[in-house]
PDB file of N, CA and C and ligand atoms in Angstrom:
ATOM      1  N   MET A   1       0.750  -1.013   0.001  1.00 93.00           N
ATOM      2  CA  MET A   1      -0.148   0.104  -0.057  1.00 93.00           C
ATOM      3  C   MET A   1       1.046   1.172  -0.087  1.00 93.00           C
ATOM      4  N   LYS A   2       0.601   2.206  -0.884  1.00 96.00           N
ATOM      5  CA  LYS A   2       1.175   3.600  -0.941  1.00 96.00           C
ATOM      6  C   LYS A   2       0.340   4.665  -0.191  1.00 96.00           C
ATOM      7  N   LYS A   3       0.865   5.507   0.443  1.00 96.00           N
ATOM      8  CA  LYS A   3       0.178   6.696   1.026  1.00 96.00           C
ATOM      9  C   LYS A   3       0.059   7.816  -0.065  1.00 96.00           C
ATOM     10  N   ILE A   4      -1.115   8.160  -0.096  1.00 97.00           N
ATOM     11  CA  ILE A   4      -1.413   9.451  -0.930  1.00 97.00           C
ATOM     12  C   ILE A   4      -1.349  10.658  -0.103  1.00 97.00           C
ATOM     13  N   ASP A   5      -0.269  11.418   0.030  1.00 94.00           N
ATOM     14  CA  ASP A   5      -0.066  12.567   0.595  1.00 94.00           C
ATOM     15  C   ASP A   5      -1.083  13.776   0.220  1.00 94.00           C
ATOM     16  N   GLY A   6      -1.895  14.194   0.985  1.00 94.00           N
ATOM     17  CA  GLY A   6      -2.426  15.272   0.826  1.00 94.00           C
ATOM     18  C   GLY A   6      -4.218  14.843   0.532  1.00 94.00           C
ATOM     19  N   ALA A   7      -4.317  13.493   0.300  1.00 95.00           N
ATOM     20  CA  ALA A   7      -5.799  13.145   0.162  1.00 95.00           C
ATOM     21  C   ALA A   7      -6.636  13.287   1.443  1.00 95.00           C
ATOM     22  N   SER A   8      -5.964  13.259   2.591  1.00 91.00           N
ATOM     23  CA  SER A   8      -6.742  13.337   3.813  1.00 91.00           C
ATOM     24  C   SER A   8      -7.299  14.591   3.939  1.00 91.00           C
ATOM     25  N   GLN A   9      -6.928  15.705   3.258  1.00 94.00           N
ATOM     26  CA  GLN A   9      -7.462  17.178   3.252  1.00 94.00           C
ATOM     27  C   GLN A   9      -8.549  17.359   2.330  1.00 94.00           C
ATOM     28  N   MET A  10      -8.833  16.342   1.546  1.00 97.00           N
ATOM     29  CA  MET A  10      -9.969  16.558   0.641  1.00 97.00           C
ATOM     30  C   MET A  10     -11.293  16.643   1.139  1.00 97.00           C
ATOM     31  N   GLN A  11     -12.075  17.428   0.443  1.00 97.00           N
ATOM     32  CA  GLN A  11     -13.460  17.554   0.963  1.00 97.00           C
ATOM     33  C   GLN A  11     -14.398  16.484   0.254  1.00 97.00           C
ATOM     34  N   VAL A  12     -15.608  16.066   1.051  1.00 97.00           N
ATOM     35  CA  VAL A  12     -16.492  15.219   0.508  1.00 97.00           C
ATOM     36  C   VAL A  12     -16.990  15.635  -0.778  1.00 97.00           C
ATOM     37  N   GLY A  13     -16.926  14.937  -1.977  1.00 98.00           N
ATOM     38  CA  GLY A  13     -17.569  15.266  -3.189  1.00 98.00           C
ATOM     39  C   GLY A  13     -16.321  15.921  -4.065  1.00 98.00           C
ATOM     40  N   GLU A  14     -15.158  15.889  -3.498  1.00 98.00           N
ATOM     41  CA  GLU A  14     -13.910  16.318  -4.451  1.00 98.00           C
ATOM     42  C   GLU A  14     -13.281  15.359  -5.136  1.00 98.00           C
ATOM     43  N   LEU A  15     -12.905  15.673  -6.411  1.00 98.00           N
ATOM     44  CA  LEU A  15     -12.264  14.805  -7.296  1.00 98.00           C
ATOM     45  C   LEU A  15     -10.778  15.209  -7.675  1.00 98.00           C
ATOM     46  N   ARG A  16      -9.688  14.517  -7.385  1.00 98.00           N
ATOM     47  CA  ARG A  16      -8.371  15.149  -7.670  1.00 98.00           C
ATOM     48  C   ARG A  16      -7.620  14.038  -8.280  1.00 98.00           C
ATOM     49  N   ALA A  17      -6.561  14.270  -8.822  1.00 98.00           N
ATOM     50  CA  ALA A  17      -5.498  13.187  -9.064  1.00 98.00           C
ATOM     51  C   ALA A  17      -4.245  13.539  -8.604  1.00 98.00           C
ATOM     52  N   PHE A  18      -3.521  12.450  -8.168  1.00 98.00           N
ATOM     53  CA  PHE A  18      -2.279  12.457  -7.368  1.00 98.00           C
ATOM     54  C   PHE A  18      -1.260  11.376  -8.052  1.00 98.00           C
ATOM     55  N   SER A  19      -0.055  11.964  -8.189  1.00 96.00           N
ATOM     56  CA  SER A  19       0.924  11.026  -8.731  1.00 96.00           C
ATOM     57  C   SER A  19       1.530  10.175  -7.553  1.00 96.00           C
ATOM     58  N   VAL A  20       1.426   8.944  -7.691  1.00 94.00           N
ATOM     59  CA  VAL A  20       1.918   7.870  -6.698  1.00 94.00           C
ATOM     60  C   VAL A  20       2.881   7.010  -7.597  1.00 94.00           C
ATOM     61  N   ASP A  21       4.080   6.990  -7.292  1.00 91.00           N
ATOM     62  CA  ASP A  21       5.192   6.199  -7.885  1.00 91.00           C
ATOM     63  C   ASP A  21       5.085   6.148  -9.301  1.00 91.00           C
ATOM     64  N   GLY A  22       4.916   7.417 -10.080  1.00 92.00           N
ATOM     65  CA  GLY A  22       4.803   7.633 -11.462  1.00 92.00           C
ATOM     66  C   GLY A  22       3.545   7.373 -11.973  1.00 92.00           C
ATOM     67  N   ILE A  23       2.429   6.830 -11.052  1.00 94.00           N
ATOM     68  CA  ILE A  23       1.193   6.335 -11.769  1.00 94.00           C
ATOM     69  C   ILE A  23       0.205   7.571 -11.330  1.00 94.00           C
ATOM     70  N   SER A  24      -0.579   7.993 -12.405  1.00 97.00           N
ATOM     71  CA  SER A  24      -1.527   9.073 -11.835  1.00 97.00           C
ATOM     72  C   SER A  24      -2.863   8.425 -11.467  1.00 97.00           C
ATOM     73  N   VAL A  25      -3.046   8.640 -10.117  1.00 98.00           N
ATOM     74  CA  VAL A  25      -4.240   7.854  -9.409  1.00 98.00           C
ATOM     75  C   VAL A  25      -5.449   8.931  -9.205  1.00 98.00           C
ATOM     76  N   GLY A  26      -6.402   8.608  -9.737  1.00 98.00           N
ATOM     77  CA  GLY A  26      -7.685   9.604  -9.303  1.00 98.00           C
ATOM     78  C   GLY A  26      -8.353   9.001  -8.112  1.00 98.00           C
ATOM     79  N   VAL A  27      -8.746  10.101  -7.302  1.00 98.00           N
ATOM     80  CA  VAL A  27      -9.276   9.889  -6.024  1.00 98.00           C
ATOM     81  C   VAL A  27     -10.506  10.726  -5.903  1.00 98.00           C
ATOM     82  N   TYR A  28     -11.478  10.012  -5.504  1.00 98.00           N
ATOM     83  CA  TYR A  28     -12.883  10.871  -5.125  1.00 98.00           C
ATOM     84  C   TYR A  28     -13.222  10.398  -3.905  1.00 98.00           C
ATOM     85  N   LYS A  29     -13.629  11.457  -3.142  1.00 98.00           N
ATOM     86  CA  LYS A  29     -13.837  11.291  -1.691  1.00 98.00           C
ATOM     87  C   LYS A  29     -15.396  11.231  -1.632  1.00 98.00           C
ATOM     88  N   HIS A  30     -16.125  10.130  -1.552  1.00 97.00           N
ATOM     89  CA  HIS A  30     -17.566  10.093  -1.553  1.00 97.00           C
ATOM     90  C   HIS A  30     -18.313  10.249  -0.154  1.00 97.00           C
ATOM     91  N   SER A  31     -17.533  10.151   0.885  1.00 95.00           N
ATOM     92  CA  SER A  31     -17.982  10.407   2.280  1.00 95.00           C
ATOM     93  C   SER A  31     -16.842  10.738   3.205  1.00 95.00           C
ATOM     94  N   ASP A  32     -17.311  10.930   4.563  1.00 90.00           N
ATOM     95  CA  ASP A  32     -16.389  11.330   5.561  1.00 90.00           C
ATOM     96  C   ASP A  32     -15.170  10.384   5.664  1.00 90.00           C
ATOM     97  N   HIS A  33     -15.470   9.311   5.456  1.00 86.00           N
ATOM     98  CA  HIS A  33     -14.630   8.040   5.722  1.00 86.00           C
ATOM     99  C   HIS A  33     -14.306   7.145   4.314  1.00 86.00           C
ATOM    100  N   GLY A  34     -14.587   7.558   3.204  1.00 96.00           N
ATOM    101  CA  GLY A  34     -14.556   6.707   2.262  1.00 96.00           C
ATOM    102  C   GLY A  34     -14.086   7.252   0.801  1.00 96.00           C
ATOM    103  N   PHE A  35     -13.332   6.712   0.022  1.00 98.00           N
ATOM    104  CA  PHE A  35     -12.731   7.284  -1.148  1.00 98.00           C
ATOM    105  C   PHE A  35     -12.928   6.161  -2.118  1.00 98.00           C
ATOM    106  N   TYR A  36     -13.001   6.595  -3.615  1.00 98.00           N
ATOM    107  CA  TYR A  36     -12.925   5.639  -4.651  1.00 98.00           C
ATOM    108  C   TYR A  36     -11.613   6.002  -5.004  1.00 98.00           C
ATOM    109  N   THR A  37     -10.692   4.952  -5.614  1.00 98.00           N
ATOM    110  CA  THR A  37      -9.418   5.343  -6.226  1.00 98.00           C
ATOM    111  C   THR A  37      -9.145   4.447  -7.524  1.00 98.00           C
ATOM    112  N   PHE A  38      -8.684   5.079  -8.617  1.00 98.00           N
ATOM    113  CA  PHE A  38      -8.675   4.500  -9.846  1.00 98.00           C
ATOM    114  C   PHE A  38      -7.611   5.045 -10.705  1.00 98.00           C
ATOM    115  N   GLU A  39      -7.233   4.530 -11.798  1.00 97.00           N
ATOM    116  CA  GLU A  39      -6.165   4.931 -12.722  1.00 97.00           C
ATOM    117  C   GLU A  39      -6.791   6.231 -13.419  1.00 97.00           C
ATOM    118  N   ASP A  40      -6.163   7.263 -13.296  1.00 98.00           N
ATOM    119  CA  ASP A  40      -6.523   8.466 -14.116  1.00 98.00           C
ATOM    120  C   ASP A  40      -6.294   8.614 -15.355  1.00 98.00           C
ATOM    121  N   ALA A  41      -6.840   7.622 -16.070  1.00 98.00           N
ATOM    122  CA  ALA A  41      -6.740   7.535 -17.558  1.00 98.00           C
ATOM    123  C   ALA A  41      -7.882   6.890 -18.084  1.00 98.00           C
ATOM    124  N   CYS A  42      -8.577   7.616 -18.913  1.00 98.00           N
ATOM    125  CA  CYS A  42      -9.758   6.943 -19.775  1.00 98.00           C
ATOM    126  C   CYS A  42      -9.275   5.995 -20.499  1.00 98.00           C
ATOM    127  N   THR A  43      -9.939   4.693 -20.504  1.00 98.00           N
ATOM    128  CA  THR A  43      -9.875   3.661 -21.490  1.00 98.00           C
ATOM    129  C   THR A  43     -10.006   3.755 -22.955  1.00 98.00           C
ATOM    130  N   HIS A  44     -10.894   4.887 -23.121  1.00 98.00           N
ATOM    131  CA  HIS A  44     -11.171   5.076 -24.565  1.00 98.00           C
ATOM    132  C   HIS A  44      -9.853   5.734 -25.361  1.00 98.00           C
ATOM    133  N   ASP A  45      -9.438   6.914 -24.804  1.00 98.00           N
ATOM    134  CA  ASP A  45      -8.357   7.481 -25.522  1.00 98.00           C
ATOM    135  C   ASP A  45      -7.392   8.288 -24.572  1.00 98.00           C
ATOM    136  N   GLY A  46      -7.402   7.836 -23.464  1.00 97.00           N
ATOM    137  CA  GLY A  46      -6.370   8.202 -22.429  1.00 97.00           C
ATOM    138  C   GLY A  46      -6.443   9.436 -21.718  1.00 97.00           C
ATOM    139  N   ALA A  47      -7.506  10.105 -21.958  1.00 98.00           N
ATOM    140  CA  ALA A  47      -7.899  11.293 -21.301  1.00 98.00           C
ATOM    141  C   ALA A  47      -7.610  11.298 -19.619  1.00 98.00           C
ATOM    142  N   GLU A  48      -7.113  12.532 -19.226  1.00 98.00           N
ATOM    143  CA  GLU A  48      -7.401  12.466 -17.636  1.00 98.00           C
ATOM    144  C   GLU A  48      -8.589  12.760 -17.215  1.00 98.00           C
ATOM    145  N   ILE A  49      -8.957  11.628 -16.789  1.00 97.00           N
ATOM    146  CA  ILE A  49     -10.535  11.511 -16.348  1.00 97.00           C
ATOM    147  C   ILE A  49     -10.845  12.321 -15.135  1.00 97.00           C
ATOM    148  N   CYS A  50      -9.852  12.809 -14.249  1.00 97.00           N
ATOM    149  CA  CYS A  50     -10.092  13.713 -13.070  1.00 97.00           C
ATOM    150  C   CYS A  50     -10.463  15.087 -13.672  1.00 97.00           C
ATOM    151  N   ASN A  51     -10.174  15.527 -14.979  1.00 97.00           N
ATOM    152  CA  ASN A  51     -10.690  16.774 -15.435  1.00 97.00           C
ATOM    153  C   ASN A  51     -12.046  16.574 -15.697  1.00 97.00           C
ATOM    154  N   GLY A  52     -12.778  15.446 -15.423  1.00 97.00           N
ATOM    155  CA  GLY A  52     -14.148  15.550 -15.749  1.00 97.00           C
ATOM    156  C   GLY A  52     -14.828  15.671 -14.418  1.00 97.00           C
ATOM    157  N   HIS A  53     -16.174  14.964 -14.394  1.00 96.00           N
ATOM    158  CA  HIS A  53     -16.972  15.339 -13.055  1.00 96.00           C
ATOM    159  C   HIS A  53     -17.509  14.003 -12.708  1.00 96.00           C
ATOM    160  N   VAL A  54     -18.419  14.167 -11.729  1.00 98.00           N
ATOM    161  CA  VAL A  54     -19.048  13.009 -11.002  1.00 98.00           C
ATOM    162  C   VAL A  54     -20.404  13.186 -10.994  1.00 98.00           C
ATOM    163  N   GLU A  55     -21.033  12.193 -11.282  1.00 98.00           N
ATOM    164  CA  GLU A  55     -22.636  12.170 -11.001  1.00 98.00           C
ATOM    165  C   GLU A  55     -22.740  10.928 -10.196  1.00 98.00           C
ATOM    166  N   GLY A  56     -23.319  10.955  -8.866  1.00 97.00           N
ATOM    167  CA  GLY A  56     -23.427   9.782  -7.967  1.00 97.00           C
ATOM    168  C   GLY A  56     -22.097   8.892  -8.053  1.00 97.00           C
ATOM    169  N   THR A  57     -22.083   7.634  -8.413  1.00 97.00           N
ATOM    170  CA  THR A  57     -21.019   6.766  -8.202  1.00 97.00           C
ATOM    171  C   THR A  57     -20.253   6.743  -9.769  1.00 97.00           C
ATOM    172  N   GLU A  58     -20.675   7.637 -10.567  1.00 98.00           N
ATOM    173  CA  GLU A  58     -19.989   7.711 -11.964  1.00 98.00           C
ATOM    174  C   GLU A  58     -19.180   8.818 -12.392  1.00 98.00           C
ATOM    175  N   VAL A  59     -17.970   8.579 -12.989  1.00 98.00           N
ATOM    176  CA  VAL A  59     -17.181   9.678 -13.292  1.00 98.00           C
ATOM    177  C   VAL A  59     -17.189   9.545 -14.767  1.00 98.00           C
ATOM    178  N   ILE A  60     -17.298  10.890 -15.390  1.00 98.00           N
ATOM    179  CA  ILE A  60     -17.491  11.261 -16.635  1.00 98.00           C
ATOM    180  C   ILE A  60     -16.292  11.806 -17.453  1.00 98.00           C
ATOM    181  N   CYS A  61     -15.765  11.202 -18.437  1.00 98.00           N
ATOM    182  CA  CYS A  61     -14.722  11.638 -19.022  1.00 98.00           C
ATOM    183  C   CYS A  61     -14.886  12.985 -19.744  1.00 98.00           C
ATOM    184  N   PRO A  62     -14.008  13.894 -19.519  1.00 98.00           N
ATOM    185  CA  PRO A  62     -14.247  15.310 -20.039  1.00 98.00           C
ATOM    186  C   PRO A  62     -14.204  15.256 -21.649  1.00 98.00           C
ATOM    187  N   ARG A  63     -13.438  14.141 -22.216  1.00 98.00           N
ATOM    188  CA  ARG A  63     -13.144  14.314 -23.818  1.00 98.00           C
ATOM    189  C   ARG A  63     -14.465  13.988 -24.574  1.00 98.00           C
ATOM    190  N   HIS A  64     -14.728  12.652 -24.337  1.00 98.00           N
ATOM    191  CA  HIS A  64     -15.997  12.467 -25.180  1.00 98.00           C
ATOM    192  C   HIS A  64     -17.107  11.568 -24.491  1.00 98.00           C
ATOM    193  N   GLY A  65     -17.134  12.002 -22.984  1.00 98.00           N
ATOM    194  CA  GLY A  65     -18.315  11.568 -22.203  1.00 98.00           C
ATOM    195  C   GLY A  65     -18.425  10.423 -21.908  1.00 98.00           C
ATOM    196  N   ALA A  66     -17.481   9.268 -22.040  1.00 98.00           N
ATOM    197  CA  ALA A  66     -17.657   8.043 -21.414  1.00 98.00           C
ATOM    198  C   ALA A  66     -17.955   8.060 -19.794  1.00 98.00           C
ATOM    199  N   ARG A  67     -18.705   7.006 -19.290  1.00 98.00           N
ATOM    200  CA  ARG A  67     -18.930   6.961 -18.059  1.00 98.00           C
ATOM    201  C   ARG A  67     -18.348   5.782 -17.280  1.00 98.00           C
ATOM    202  N   PHE A  68     -17.808   5.771 -16.227  1.00 98.00           N
ATOM    203  CA  PHE A  68     -17.376   4.688 -15.448  1.00 98.00           C
ATOM    204  C   PHE A  68     -18.005   4.621 -14.198  1.00 98.00           C
ATOM    205  N   ASP A  69     -18.188   3.407 -13.665  1.00 98.00           N
ATOM    206  CA  ASP A  69     -18.667   3.358 -12.188  1.00 98.00           C
ATOM    207  C   ASP A  69     -17.225   3.170 -11.242  1.00 98.00           C
ATOM    208  N   MET A  70     -17.302   4.377 -10.461  1.00 98.00           N
ATOM    209  CA  MET A  70     -15.822   4.264  -9.634  1.00 98.00           C
ATOM    210  C   MET A  70     -15.729   2.967  -8.630  1.00 98.00           C
ATOM    211  N   ARG A  71     -16.792   2.487  -8.334  1.00 97.00           N
ATOM    212  CA  ARG A  71     -16.783   1.322  -7.366  1.00 97.00           C
ATOM    213  C   ARG A  71     -15.997   0.182  -8.014  1.00 97.00           C
ATOM    214  N   ASP A  72     -16.273  -0.156  -9.201  1.00 97.00           N
ATOM    215  CA  ASP A  72     -15.727  -1.375  -9.800  1.00 97.00           C
ATOM    216  C   ASP A  72     -15.030  -1.041 -11.025  1.00 97.00           C
ATOM    217  N   GLY A  73     -15.162   0.185 -11.590  1.00 98.00           N
ATOM    218  CA  GLY A  73     -14.492   0.410 -13.025  1.00 98.00           C
ATOM    219  C   GLY A  73     -15.417   0.117 -14.242  1.00 98.00           C
ATOM    220  N   SER A  74     -16.602  -0.370 -14.026  1.00 98.00           N
ATOM    221  CA  SER A  74     -17.235  -0.843 -15.164  1.00 98.00           C
ATOM    222  C   SER A  74     -17.634   0.397 -16.055  1.00 98.00           C
ATOM    223  N   VAL A  75     -17.705  -0.038 -17.389  1.00 98.00           N
ATOM    224  CA  VAL A  75     -18.180   1.016 -18.134  1.00 98.00           C
ATOM    225  C   VAL A  75     -19.734   1.249 -18.122  1.00 98.00           C
ATOM    226  N   ARG A  76     -20.059   2.586 -18.185  1.00 98.00           N
ATOM    227  CA  ARG A  76     -21.817   2.751 -17.986  1.00 98.00           C
ATOM    228  C   ARG A  76     -22.143   3.605 -19.189  1.00 98.00           C
ATOM    229  N   ARG A  77     -21.231   4.024 -19.951  1.00 98.00           N
ATOM    230  CA  ARG A  77     -21.542   4.822 -21.235  1.00 98.00           C
ATOM    231  C   ARG A  77     -20.511   4.682 -22.265  1.00 98.00           C
ATOM    232  N   MET A  78     -20.655   4.341 -23.319  1.00 97.00           N
ATOM    233  CA  MET A  78     -19.874   4.442 -24.478  1.00 97.00           C
ATOM    234  C   MET A  78     -19.246   5.932 -24.599  1.00 97.00           C
ATOM    235  N   PRO A  79     -18.188   6.274 -25.499  1.00 98.00           N
ATOM    236  CA  PRO A  79     -17.426   5.314 -26.323  1.00 98.00           C
ATOM    237  C   PRO A  79     -16.462   4.395 -25.691  1.00 98.00           C
ATOM    238  N   ALA A  80     -16.158   4.422 -24.247  1.00 98.00           N
ATOM    239  CA  ALA A  80     -15.260   3.499 -23.736  1.00 98.00           C
ATOM    240  C   ALA A  80     -15.973   2.200 -23.901  1.00 98.00           C
ATOM    241  N   THR A  81     -15.100   1.088 -24.148  1.00 98.00           N
ATOM    242  CA  THR A  81     -15.672  -0.311 -23.985  1.00 98.00           C
ATOM    243  C   THR A  81     -15.072  -1.122 -22.932  1.00 98.00           C
ATOM    244  N   SER A  82     -13.737  -0.658 -22.309  1.00 98.00           N
ATOM    245  CA  SER A  82     -13.044  -1.329 -21.443  1.00 98.00           C
ATOM    246  C   SER A  82     -13.106  -0.754 -19.927  1.00 98.00           C
ATOM    247  N   PRO A  83     -13.061  -1.705 -19.032  1.00 98.00           N
ATOM    248  CA  PRO A  83     -13.224  -0.952 -17.539  1.00 98.00           C
ATOM    249  C   PRO A  83     -12.084  -0.080 -17.249  1.00 98.00           C
ATOM    250  N   LEU A  84     -12.406   0.852 -16.437  1.00 97.00           N
ATOM    251  CA  LEU A  84     -11.350   1.619 -15.723  1.00 97.00           C
ATOM    252  C   LEU A  84     -10.534   0.689 -14.673  1.00 97.00           C
ATOM    253  N   GLU A  85      -9.354   0.916 -14.507  1.00 96.00           N
ATOM    254  CA  GLU A  85      -8.787   0.227 -13.450  1.00 96.00           C
ATOM    255  C   GLU A  85      -8.925   0.840 -12.149  1.00 96.00           C
ATOM    256  N   VAL A  86      -9.447   0.076 -11.287  1.00 97.00           N
ATOM    257  CA  VAL A  86      -9.692   0.631  -9.925  1.00 97.00           C
ATOM    258  C   VAL A  86      -8.568  -0.138  -8.879  1.00 97.00           C
ATOM    259  N   PHE A  87      -8.261   0.698  -7.805  1.00 97.00           N
ATOM    260  CA  PHE A  87      -7.399   0.314  -7.040  1.00 97.00           C
ATOM    261  C   PHE A  87      -8.030   0.168  -5.618  1.00 97.00           C
ATOM    262  N   ALA A  88      -7.773  -0.968  -4.785  1.00 97.00           N
ATOM    263  CA  ALA A  88      -8.217  -1.044  -3.415  1.00 97.00           C
ATOM    264  C   ALA A  88      -7.574   0.147  -2.610  1.00 97.00           C
ATOM    265  N   ASN A  89      -8.450   0.573  -1.597  1.00 97.00           N
ATOM    266  CA  ASN A  89      -7.798   1.635  -0.579  1.00 97.00           C
ATOM    267  C   ASN A  89      -8.124   1.420   0.806  1.00 97.00           C
ATOM    268  N   GLU A  90      -7.451   1.910   1.559  1.00 96.00           N
ATOM    269  CA  GLU A  90      -7.621   1.973   3.067  1.00 96.00           C
ATOM    270  C   GLU A  90      -7.346   3.044   3.637  1.00 96.00           C
ATOM    271  N   ILE A  91      -7.928   3.550   4.944  1.00 95.00           N
ATOM    272  CA  ILE A  91      -7.407   4.523   5.651  1.00 95.00           C
ATOM    273  C   ILE A  91      -6.979   4.102   6.915  1.00 95.00           C
ATOM    274  N   LYS A  92      -5.693   4.720   7.080  1.00 95.00           N
ATOM    275  CA  LYS A  92      -4.896   4.184   8.344  1.00 95.00           C
ATOM    276  C   LYS A  92      -4.478   5.522   9.144  1.00 95.00           C
ATOM    277  N   ASP A  93      -4.881   5.534  10.303  1.00 93.00           N
ATOM    278  CA  ASP A  93      -4.190   6.739  11.030  1.00 93.00           C
ATOM    279  C   ASP A  93      -4.673   7.984  10.415  1.00 93.00           C
ATOM    280  N   GLY A  94      -5.731   7.985   9.647  1.00 91.00           N
ATOM    281  CA  GLY A  94      -6.292   9.214   9.144  1.00 91.00           C
ATOM    282  C   GLY A  94      -5.754   9.555   7.575  1.00 91.00           C
ATOM    283  N   GLU A  95      -4.921   8.653   7.318  1.00 95.00           N
ATOM    284  CA  GLU A  95      -4.326   8.996   5.807  1.00 95.00           C
ATOM    285  C   GLU A  95      -4.833   7.876   4.780  1.00 95.00           C
ATOM    286  N   LEU A  96      -4.942   8.159   3.654  1.00 97.00           N
ATOM    287  CA  LEU A  96      -5.425   7.387   2.655  1.00 97.00           C
ATOM    288  C   LEU A  96      -4.165   6.364   1.979  1.00 97.00           C
ATOM    289  N   TYR A  97      -4.465   5.098   1.928  1.00 97.00           N
ATOM    290  CA  TYR A  97      -3.362   4.287   1.305  1.00 97.00           C
ATOM    291  C   TYR A  97      -4.006   3.579   0.050  1.00 97.00           C
ATOM    292  N   VAL A  98      -3.315   3.574  -0.959  1.00 97.00           N
ATOM    293  CA  VAL A  98      -3.824   2.844  -2.080  1.00 97.00           C
ATOM    294  C   VAL A  98      -2.937   1.633  -2.613  1.00 97.00           C
ATOM    295  N   GLU A  99      -3.686   0.530  -3.082  1.00 96.00           N
ATOM    296  CA  GLU A  99      -2.929  -0.672  -3.512  1.00 96.00           C
ATOM    297  C   GLU A  99      -2.583  -0.598  -4.883  1.00 96.00           C
ATOM    298  N   ILE A 100      -1.438  -0.274  -5.412  1.00 93.00           N
ATOM    299  CA  ILE A 100      -0.756  -0.111  -6.732  1.00 93.00           C
ATOM    300  C   ILE A 100       0.255  -0.880  -6.864  1.00 93.00           C
ATOM    301  N   ASP A 101       0.783  -1.756  -5.808  1.00 79.00           N
ATOM    302  CA  ASP A 101       1.987  -2.376  -6.000  1.00 79.00           C
ATOM    303  C   ASP A 101       2.076  -3.527  -7.078  1.00 79.00           C
ATOM    304  N   ASN A 102       0.906  -3.928  -7.385  1.00 71.00           N
ATOM    305  CA  ASN A 102       0.933  -4.900  -8.493  1.00 71.00           C
ATOM    306  C   ASN A 102       0.435  -4.434  -9.806  1.00 71.00           C
ATOM    307  N   PHE A 103       0.511  -3.120  -9.899  1.00 70.00           N
ATOM    308  CA  PHE A 103      -0.108  -2.508 -11.212  1.00 70.00           C
ATOM    309  C   PHE A 103       0.976  -2.390 -12.320  1.00 70.00           C
TER     310      PHE A 103
HETATM  311  S1  FES B 201     -10.798   9.802 -24.026  1.00 91.54           S
HETATM  312 FE1  FES B 201     -12.406   9.465 -22.502  1.00 91.54          FE
HETATM  313  S2  FES B 201     -14.323   9.228 -23.758  1.00 91.54           S
HETATM  314 FE2  FES B 201     -12.846   9.403 -25.170  1.00 91.54          FE
END
């Protein structure tokens, strides 16, 4: 697990990208104690998906509008057809850690 410096200061409803060991990780804070974490790269054409926005549990790509469910990465709307890579996460001592070791 890798610590994401700064994620613990995020507000509920905030979407941000963090660089972790050279990987751009998208982080969405969905509740006081909960985050969705995923690769910040759209599977359609590589757009930085954190420049898009969120509706419910879906993140929407800013380039062509593909939608992904942040809980499991599944595609909810074309033009993407492959799921988003999602990372397990946990909070320890108030800090967010993400599982990217096998990525
Ligand atoms: S790059 Fe994301 S929908 Fe095309």
